Amino acid sequence: MIVAWAGGDRYEALEQTRSVSPQTCIAYDPLAQLLVTGGTDGLVSLFPALPQIGHCIRTIPAHRGTWVTGILFLHDIGAFATCGDDGVLRLWDRQTFDE
């Protein structure tokens, strides 16, 4: 489970619909209001950020069979990058989520 705090004692659990594996990395994009997590199952999950934290809006099989080890937003090109134990760095469009 992933829990996000929105100030004070208020918190909301992010509901992951597909990935049930432990999450290994997380990144927040304040410009797109997007939260992205990566797990030991190779999946990348995308969540709308504040104030609408909640349901996973997309799951991407980014690094099949290996852990996702890093996520980085690249604002100047409108993308985010993921890397995994497979040794691959992938770029994803921040709007369409296409590679």
Coordinates of C-alpha atoms in Angstrom, one line a residue:
M1 CA 0.0 0.0 0.0
I2 CA 1.1 3.5 -0.7
V3 CA 0.0 6.3 1.6
A4 CA 0.2 10.0 0.7
W5 CA 0.0 12.8 3.3
A6 CA -1.7 16.0 2.2
G7 CA -0.8 18.2 5.2
G8 CA -1.5 17.8 8.8
D9 CA -2.9 14.4 9.8
R10 CA -4.8 13.9 6.6
Y11 CA -3.8 11.0 4.5
E12 CA -5.1 8.9 1.6
A13 CA -4.2 5.5 0.5
L14 CA -3.4 5.0 -3.2
E15 CA -5.4 2.1 -4.6
Q16 CA -3.4 0.0 -6.9
T17 CA -5.6 -2.0 -9.2
R18 CA -3.0 -4.2 -10.9
S19 CA 0.4 -4.2 -9.1
V20 CA 0.4 -6.0 -5.8
S21 CA 4.2 -6.3 -5.6
P22 CA 6.3 -4.2 -3.2
Q23 CA 7.0 -0.7 -4.6
T24 CA 10.7 0.2 -5.1
C25 CA 10.5 3.8 -6.3
I26 CA 8.2 6.7 -6.5
A27 CA 8.3 10.1 -8.2
Y28 CA 5.9 13.1 -8.1
D29 CA 5.4 15.6 -10.9
P30 CA 3.9 18.8 -9.6
L31 CA 3.4 20.3 -13.1
A32 CA 1.3 17.4 -14.3
Q33 CA -0.1 16.6 -10.9
L34 CA 1.0 13.0 -11.4
L35 CA 2.4 10.4 -9.0
V36 CA 4.3 7.4 -10.5
T37 CA 5.4 4.3 -8.7
G38 CA 7.6 1.3 -9.8
G39 CA 7.6 -2.2 -8.4
T40 CA 9.4 -5.4 -8.1
D41 CA 7.1 -6.9 -10.8
G42 CA 8.4 -4.4 -13.4
L43 CA 5.2 -2.4 -13.5
V44 CA 4.9 1.3 -13.4
S45 CA 1.7 2.7 -12.0
L46 CA 0.3 6.2 -12.5
F47 CA -1.9 8.1 -10.1
P48 CA -3.5 11.5 -10.2
A49 CA -2.0 13.6 -7.5
L50 CA -3.5 16.1 -5.1
P51 CA -6.3 16.9 -4.6
Q52 CA -7.6 13.7 -6.3
I53 CA -5.3 11.0 -4.9
G54 CA -6.9 7.6 -5.3
H55 CA -7.3 5.1 -8.1
C56 CA -4.5 4.0 -10.4
I57 CA -5.2 5.5 -13.8
R58 CA -2.7 3.5 -15.8
T59 CA -0.3 0.6 -15.4
I60 CA 2.6 0.2 -17.8
P61 CA 4.6 -3.1 -18.1
A62 CA 7.8 -1.0 -18.2
H63 CA 10.5 -3.6 -17.2
R64 CA 9.0 -7.1 -17.5
G65 CA 10.4 -9.6 -15.1
T66 CA 12.7 -7.2 -13.3
W67 CA 12.5 -4.5 -10.7
V68 CA 11.8 -0.9 -11.6
T69 CA 14.7 0.9 -9.8
G70 CA 14.2 4.6 -10.8
I71 CA 11.8 7.1 -12.1
L72 CA 12.6 10.7 -13.2
F73 CA 10.5 13.4 -14.7
L74 CA 12.0 15.3 -17.6
H75 CA 9.9 18.5 -17.7
D76 CA 11.8 20.1 -20.6
I77 CA 10.7 17.3 -23.0
G78 CA 7.3 16.4 -21.4
A79 CA 8.4 12.9 -20.5
F80 CA 9.4 10.7 -17.7
A81 CA 12.1 8.1 -17.6
T82 CA 12.2 4.7 -15.9
C83 CA 15.1 2.3 -15.4
G84 CA 15.1 -1.3 -14.1
D85 CA 17.3 -4.2 -13.2
D86 CA 17.1 -5.2 -16.9
G87 CA 19.6 -2.5 -17.6
V88 CA 17.2 -0.6 -19.8
L89 CA 16.3 3.1 -19.6
R90 CA 12.9 3.9 -21.1
L91 CA 11.3 7.3 -21.9
W92 CA 7.6 7.7 -21.6
D93 CA 5.4 10.6 -22.9
R94 CA 3.9 12.3 -19.9
Q95 CA 0.6 13.0 -21.8
T96 CA 0.0 9.7 -23.7
F97 CA 2.2 7.3 -21.6
D98 CA 3.5 5.9 -24.8
E99 CA 7.2 4.8 -24.9

